[in-house]
Amino acid sequence: MSIRSLQRAGAADRRRHAVTVLGRSALPFALLCHEIVVRAG
Amino acid sequence: MVGRNLMDHPYYVAWGLTEKQIYPYRGPLITSGIGDLCDGPFRNRRAAFRVDIDNEGWNFVVNGDPNVTTLDFVNGLNNSRLNPRPDHPDDLLGKDALFGKPLADKLNEKFTRQFRVGFLVEQTPDLDNRVTLSREFKDGLGLPRPEISYNLSDYTRQGFVAAYRMKNLLFQKMHVTEFTTKVEDDEPTRFDELIDGKIVSFRYYGAGHIMGTCRMGDDPKQSVVDKYQRSHDHKNLYVVGSSTFPTGATANPTLTLAALSLQTAKHILDTDFRR
């Protein structure tokens, strides 16, 4: 999937009040999700 | 700006045999290094580097060692350059084909002295180092394959020159006999530099530290994401990882990308979560 189409997906998600997170490797996703879960409680 | 400023840590590698036994192939792949050459006034004219003192013998450079050297002395070959015939030292046909105790003694004598050093060189962010979508080639799903344009700036190449000088000093002080192989004419990463009146050919390896292409910055015209790794163009789109690094320096990217991910998580919670 191209960056452009992912950006379009992001724009679509915005209308649903969501965020899209992209990345190349698993580690930043794992850390980000863990941090959100821990902080959000 | 998406796709530009692709960076790695171009890796300059040299290897040889030490005078005394150092017993590689035991413990971690890298047991030590020299990390305090990463910064200084020299950085206004050439790239910095970090030095790995490696502990896996010649495994990285003589592809597959210790197997290659073992087969050389079993079969009378010279792929490792450790079994040369005196009159044809560069030939792949070797001198000795050994068996039993002479073979074990020879291998013990060679493997215990194999030494490799690596220099992870800082790479400048360059607009022309980029990833684009191929108009010509597609993958099995019909999606365009990536096309990569990649080269080293003169600033980065001068970092290699400094690494070469340091390697010579290190090998001299350690009494290392160098076995680094000659760079072939058709080597894809080859470049030449004039050092002390002599042309020296370099090759570089990739370190696997892919950085850049979604550069972080305050100016949307000069960058892709802001300091929270949030896209300038789409406020609910985040890009996490080393692709957002504006520069590469010499350190491995993992710890920095981990810290940035935690910062992004906090930002998403503070600004995007609706409770």
Short mmCIF file of C-alpha atoms in Angstrom, two decimals:
data_model
loop_
_atom_site.label_atom_id
_atom_site.label_comp_id
_atom_site.label_asym_id
_atom_site.label_seq_id
_atom_site.Cartn_x
_atom_site.Cartn_y
_atom_site.Cartn_z
CA MET A 1 0.00 0.00 0.00
CA SER A 2 1.41 3.41 -0.90
CA ILE A 3 1.96 6.24 1.57
CA ARG A 4 -0.59 8.23 -0.38
CA SER A 5 -3.31 5.63 0.01
CA LEU A 6 -2.41 5.21 3.68
CA GLN A 7 -2.71 8.95 4.08
CA ARG A 8 -6.14 8.73 2.49
CA ALA A 9 -7.00 5.99 4.97
CA GLY A 10 -5.84 8.31 7.73
CA ALA A 11 -8.09 11.05 6.44
CA ALA A 12 -11.00 8.63 6.37
CA ASP A 13 -10.26 7.52 9.91
CA ARG A 14 -10.29 11.12 11.09
CA ARG A 15 -13.93 11.34 10.20
CA ARG A 16 -14.50 8.47 12.59
CA HIS A 17 -12.48 10.21 15.32
CA ALA A 18 -9.67 7.64 15.16
CA VAL A 19 -5.94 7.80 14.58
CA THR A 20 -3.77 5.78 12.21
CA VAL A 21 -0.25 4.75 13.21
CA LEU A 22 2.21 3.62 10.58
CA GLY A 23 5.72 2.25 10.92
CA ARG A 24 8.23 -0.16 9.54
CA SER A 25 9.02 -2.34 12.55
CA ALA A 26 7.13 -3.94 15.41
CA LEU A 27 8.99 -2.47 18.38
CA PRO A 28 7.63 1.09 18.26
CA PHE A 29 4.07 -0.26 17.85
CA ALA A 30 4.46 -2.60 20.79
CA LEU A 31 5.85 0.17 22.99
CA LEU A 32 3.24 2.66 21.89
CA CYS A 33 0.33 0.28 22.49
CA HIS A 34 1.72 -0.82 25.84
CA GLU A 35 2.23 2.76 26.94
CA ILE A 36 -1.31 3.73 25.95
CA VAL A 37 -2.80 0.77 27.79
CA VAL A 38 -0.73 1.44 30.91
CA ARG A 39 -1.41 5.16 30.94
CA ALA A 40 -5.09 4.87 30.04
CA GLY A 41 -5.54 2.26 32.77
CA MET B 1 9.50 15.13 1.35
CA VAL B 2 8.10 11.60 1.87
CA GLY B 3 10.74 9.04 0.89
CA ARG B 4 13.71 11.43 1.01
CA ASN B 5 16.73 11.54 3.34
CA LEU B 6 17.15 7.76 3.51
CA MET B 7 20.03 6.91 5.86
CA ASP B 8 21.93 3.94 7.31
CA HIS B 9 25.25 3.63 9.10
CA PRO B 10 27.55 2.72 6.21
CA TYR B 11 29.87 0.10 7.65
CA TYR B 12 33.61 0.05 6.98
CA VAL B 13 35.13 -3.28 7.94
CA ALA B 14 38.70 -4.58 8.16
CA TRP B 15 40.06 -7.89 9.40
CA GLY B 16 43.29 -9.70 10.11
CA LEU B 17 45.19 -12.10 12.36
CA THR B 18 46.50 -10.93 15.72
CA GLU B 19 49.95 -11.81 16.94
CA LYS B 20 48.65 -13.36 20.14
CA GLN B 21 45.60 -15.51 20.65
CA ILE B 22 42.42 -13.54 21.41
CA TYR B 23 39.92 -16.45 21.34
CA PRO B 24 36.97 -15.13 19.32
CA TYR B 25 33.74 -17.14 18.77
CA ARG B 26 33.00 -17.18 22.49
CA GLY B 27 30.35 -15.01 24.12
CA PRO B 28 28.54 -12.06 22.53
CA LEU B 29 29.11 -11.03 18.90
CA ILE B 30 30.52 -7.68 19.99
CA THR B 31 32.31 -7.56 23.30
CA SER B 32 33.47 -3.94 23.28
CA GLY B 33 33.87 -0.85 21.17
CA ILE B 34 35.12 2.69 21.04
CA GLY B 35 32.22 5.06 21.49
CA ASP B 36 33.90 8.33 22.37
CA LEU B 37 34.94 9.24 18.82
CA CYS B 38 31.38 10.22 17.92
CA ASP B 39 31.71 13.95 18.44
CA GLY B 40 34.22 16.76 18.28
CA PRO B 41 35.28 19.79 16.26
CA PHE B 42 36.16 17.47 13.34
CA ARG B 43 32.46 17.13 12.59
CA ASN B 44 32.47 20.45 10.73
CA ARG B 45 34.50 18.75 8.00
CA ARG B 46 33.89 14.98 8.12
CA ALA B 47 31.53 12.35 9.48
CA ALA B 48 31.94 10.76 12.89
CA PHE B 49 32.05 7.01 13.47
CA ARG B 50 31.60 4.47 16.23
CA VAL B 51 33.92 1.46 16.44
CA ASP B 52 32.81 -2.13 17.00
CA ILE B 53 35.40 -4.58 18.32
CA ASP B 54 33.92 -7.79 17.05
CA ASN B 55 34.05 -11.23 18.58
CA GLU B 56 32.82 -13.54 15.85
CA GLY B 57 36.17 -14.08 14.15
CA TRP B 58 35.84 -13.61 10.41
CA ASN B 59 32.25 -14.89 10.25
CA PHE B 60 30.88 -11.61 8.86
CA VAL B 61 33.57 -11.06 6.25
CA VAL B 62 34.65 -14.54 5.15
CA ASN B 63 31.13 -15.58 4.47
CA GLY B 64 30.30 -18.45 6.77
CA ASP B 65 33.49 -18.79 8.79
CA PRO B 66 34.54 -20.88 10.71
CA ASN B 67 33.23 -23.30 8.06
CA VAL B 68 35.09 -21.69 5.14
CA THR B 69 38.52 -21.85 6.77
CA THR B 70 37.87 -25.40 8.00
CA LEU B 71 36.98 -26.57 4.49
CA ASP B 72 40.05 -24.78 3.12
CA PHE B 73 42.40 -26.83 5.28
CA VAL B 74 40.46 -30.08 4.78
CA ASN B 75 40.21 -29.78 0.99
CA GLY B 76 43.31 -27.76 0.14
CA LEU B 77 41.48 -24.58 -0.83
CA ASN B 78 42.18 -20.91 -0.11
CA ASN B 79 38.82 -19.11 0.04
CA SER B 80 39.76 -17.62 3.41
CA ARG B 81 43.22 -16.53 2.13
CA LEU B 82 44.67 -18.40 5.13
CA ASN B 83 45.97 -21.33 3.09
CA PRO B 84 47.87 -19.70 0.21
CA ARG B 85 50.42 -21.35 -2.04
CA PRO B 86 53.62 -19.30 -1.86
CA ASP B 87 53.83 -18.79 -5.62
CA HIS B 88 50.08 -18.11 -6.11
CA PRO B 89 48.89 -16.35 -2.93
CA ASP B 90 45.64 -15.02 -4.44
CA ASP B 91 44.62 -18.32 -6.04
CA LEU B 92 41.61 -20.12 -4.58
CA LEU B 93 43.53 -23.41 -4.75
CA GLY B 94 45.33 -23.70 -1.41
CA LYS B 95 48.54 -25.24 -0.11
CA ASP B 96 47.66 -27.67 2.69
CA ALA B 97 45.05 -30.43 2.83
CA LEU B 98 45.24 -31.76 6.37
CA PHE B 99 43.78 -34.53 8.50
CA GLY B 100 43.70 -35.46 12.19
CA LYS B 101 45.92 -33.66 14.70
CA PRO B 102 47.74 -31.45 12.12
CA LEU B 103 44.31 -30.18 10.97
CA ALA B 104 43.13 -29.52 14.54
CA ASP B 105 46.39 -27.75 15.40
CA LYS B 106 46.20 -25.58 12.29
CA LEU B 107 42.60 -24.56 12.91
CA ASN B 108 43.29 -23.80 16.57
CA GLU B 109 46.24 -21.65 15.53
CA LYS B 110 44.17 -19.65 12.98
CA PHE B 111 40.74 -19.33 14.58
CA THR B 112 42.05 -18.14 17.93
CA ARG B 113 43.70 -15.13 16.25
CA GLN B 114 40.93 -13.99 13.89
CA PHE B 115 40.15 -10.32 14.52
CA ARG B 116 37.62 -7.99 12.90
CA VAL B 117 36.91 -4.34 13.50
CA GLY B 118 33.97 -2.31 12.15
CA PHE B 119 33.34 1.41 11.83
CA LEU B 120 29.73 2.63 11.77
CA VAL B 121 29.96 5.92 9.91
CA GLU B 122 27.56 8.82 10.28
CA GLN B 123 25.59 9.49 7.09
CA THR B 124 24.31 12.92 6.15
CA PRO B 125 20.63 13.30 5.29
CA ASP B 126 20.56 13.91 1.53
CA LEU B 127 17.43 14.71 -0.46
CA ASP B 128 18.56 12.50 -3.35
CA ASN B 129 18.86 9.41 -1.14
CA ARG B 130 15.27 8.33 -1.46
CA VAL B 131 12.68 5.61 -1.90
CA THR B 132 10.19 5.98 -4.74
CA LEU B 133 7.60 3.71 -6.32
CA SER B 134 8.72 1.99 -9.50
CA ARG B 135 6.78 2.80 -12.64
CA GLU B 136 8.27 -0.26 -14.29
CA PHE B 137 8.34 -3.12 -11.76
CA LYS B 138 5.43 -4.54 -9.77
CA ASP B 139 5.24 -7.25 -7.10
CA GLY B 140 3.03 -10.34 -7.10
CA LEU B 141 0.03 -8.31 -5.93
CA GLY B 142 0.46 -5.77 -8.71
CA LEU B 143 1.75 -3.07 -6.37
CA PRO B 144 4.73 -0.96 -7.47
CA ARG B 145 8.07 -2.15 -6.14
CA PRO B 146 10.24 0.34 -4.26
CA GLU B 147 13.14 1.93 -6.10
CA ILE B 148 16.03 3.11 -3.95
CA SER B 149 18.50 5.86 -4.83
CA TYR B 150 21.43 5.78 -2.44
CA ASN B 151 24.92 7.27 -2.35
CA LEU B 152 27.40 8.67 0.14
CA SER B 153 28.15 12.38 0.42
CA ASP B 154 31.73 13.64 0.45
CA TYR B 155 31.28 14.44 4.16
CA THR B 156 30.44 10.79 4.86
CA ARG B 157 33.26 9.51 2.62
CA GLN B 158 35.73 11.63 4.58
CA GLY B 159 34.51 9.77 7.66
CA PHE B 160 35.65 6.57 5.91
CA VAL B 161 39.05 8.13 5.30
CA ALA B 162 39.41 8.89 9.02
CA ALA B 163 38.25 5.34 9.84
CA TYR B 164 40.86 3.93 7.46
CA ARG B 165 43.60 5.91 9.22
CA MET B 166 42.38 4.73 12.60
CA LYS B 167 42.26 1.11 11.41
CA ASN B 168 45.89 1.37 10.31
CA LEU B 169 46.87 2.78 13.70
CA LEU B 170 44.89 0.12 15.55
CA PHE B 171 46.35 -2.76 13.52
CA GLN B 172 49.85 -1.35 13.95
CA LYS B 173 49.48 -1.02 17.72
CA MET B 174 47.91 -4.48 18.04
CA HIS B 175 50.39 -6.13 15.65
CA VAL B 176 47.55 -7.32 13.41
CA THR B 177 48.45 -8.77 10.01
CA GLU B 178 45.73 -7.48 7.70
CA PHE B 179 43.71 -9.83 5.47
CA THR B 180 41.03 -7.39 4.29
CA THR B 181 40.39 -8.40 0.70
CA LYS B 182 40.92 -6.14 -2.28
CA VAL B 183 37.86 -4.20 -3.48
CA GLU B 184 36.85 -5.50 -6.90
CA ASP B 185 36.32 -3.08 -9.80
CA ASP B 186 32.67 -4.08 -10.17
CA GLU B 187 31.89 -3.92 -6.43
CA PRO B 188 28.58 -1.95 -6.30
CA THR B 189 29.50 0.06 -3.20
CA ARG B 190 33.07 0.84 -4.28
CA PHE B 191 34.48 4.36 -4.11
CA ASP B 192 38.06 5.63 -4.24
CA GLU B 193 39.79 8.26 -2.12
CA LEU B 194 43.26 9.79 -2.38
CA ILE B 195 44.98 9.26 1.00
CA ASP B 196 48.58 10.40 1.56
CA GLY B 197 49.24 10.38 -2.19
CA LYS B 198 47.83 6.88 -2.69
CA ILE B 199 44.44 5.87 -4.10
CA VAL B 200 42.58 3.69 -1.59
CA SER B 201 39.48 1.75 -2.67
CA PHE B 202 36.63 1.33 -0.21
CA ARG B 203 33.54 -0.81 -0.08
CA TYR B 204 30.81 -0.38 2.47
CA TYR B 205 28.33 -2.75 4.04
CA GLY B 206 24.85 -1.92 5.32
CA ALA B 207 24.35 -1.88 9.07
CA GLY B 208 20.60 -2.53 8.80
CA HIS B 209 19.92 0.71 10.66
CA ILE B 210 17.41 2.11 8.18
CA MET B 211 16.52 5.70 9.07
CA GLY B 212 14.88 8.69 7.44
CA THR B 213 12.26 9.02 4.63
CA CYS B 214 9.65 10.55 6.99
CA ARG B 215 11.78 13.30 8.43
CA MET B 216 10.77 15.06 11.64
CA GLY B 217 10.69 18.87 11.82
CA ASP B 218 8.69 22.00 12.54
CA ASP B 219 8.43 23.19 8.93
CA PRO B 220 5.95 21.20 6.82
CA LYS B 221 7.88 22.17 3.70
CA GLN B 222 11.08 20.63 5.05
CA SER B 223 9.70 17.62 6.94
CA VAL B 224 6.97 14.95 7.00
CA VAL B 225 6.07 14.69 10.69
CA ASP B 226 6.24 17.00 13.71
CA LYS B 227 8.09 16.35 16.97
CA TYR B 228 5.30 13.99 18.07
CA GLN B 229 5.75 11.95 14.85
CA ARG B 230 2.37 13.29 13.69
CA SER B 231 1.96 13.88 9.95
CA HIS B 232 1.88 17.54 8.96
CA ASP B 233 -0.67 16.74 6.26
CA HIS B 234 -3.04 14.52 8.26
CA LYS B 235 -3.43 15.35 11.94
CA ASN B 236 -4.61 11.88 12.91
CA LEU B 237 -1.80 10.05 11.14
CA TYR B 238 1.33 9.11 13.11
CA VAL B 239 4.51 7.50 11.78
CA VAL B 240 6.54 5.76 14.49
CA GLY B 241 10.07 4.42 14.18
CA SER B 242 13.45 5.45 12.89
CA SER B 243 12.00 6.76 9.63
CA THR B 244 11.29 10.05 11.40
CA PHE B 245 14.91 10.68 12.41
CA PRO B 246 16.11 13.98 10.89
CA THR B 247 19.76 12.86 11.21
CA GLY B 248 21.42 9.51 11.86
CA ALA B 249 24.48 10.19 14.05
CA THR B 250 26.41 6.99 14.93
CA ALA B 251 24.33 5.24 17.59
CA ASN B 252 22.03 2.31 16.89
CA PRO B 253 18.51 3.73 16.47
CA THR B 254 16.54 1.44 18.78
CA LEU B 255 16.71 3.37 22.04
CA THR B 256 15.85 6.68 20.37
CA LEU B 257 12.90 5.23 18.47
CA ALA B 258 11.68 3.62 21.70
CA ALA B 259 11.79 6.96 23.52
CA LEU B 260 9.98 8.68 20.65
CA SER B 261 7.30 5.97 20.64
CA LEU B 262 6.61 6.54 24.34
CA GLN B 263 6.37 10.28 23.72
CA THR B 264 3.96 9.69 20.83
CA ALA B 265 1.82 7.41 23.00
CA LYS B 266 1.50 10.12 25.63
CA HIS B 267 0.65 12.68 22.96
CA ILE B 268 -2.06 10.47 21.45
CA LEU B 269 -3.57 9.97 24.89
CA ASP B 270 -3.46 13.69 25.68
CA THR B 271 -4.84 14.94 22.38
CA ASP B 272 -6.68 12.22 20.48
CA PHE B 273 -8.32 9.97 23.04
CA ARG B 274 -11.93 10.81 23.75
CA ARG B 275 -13.18 9.42 27.01
#
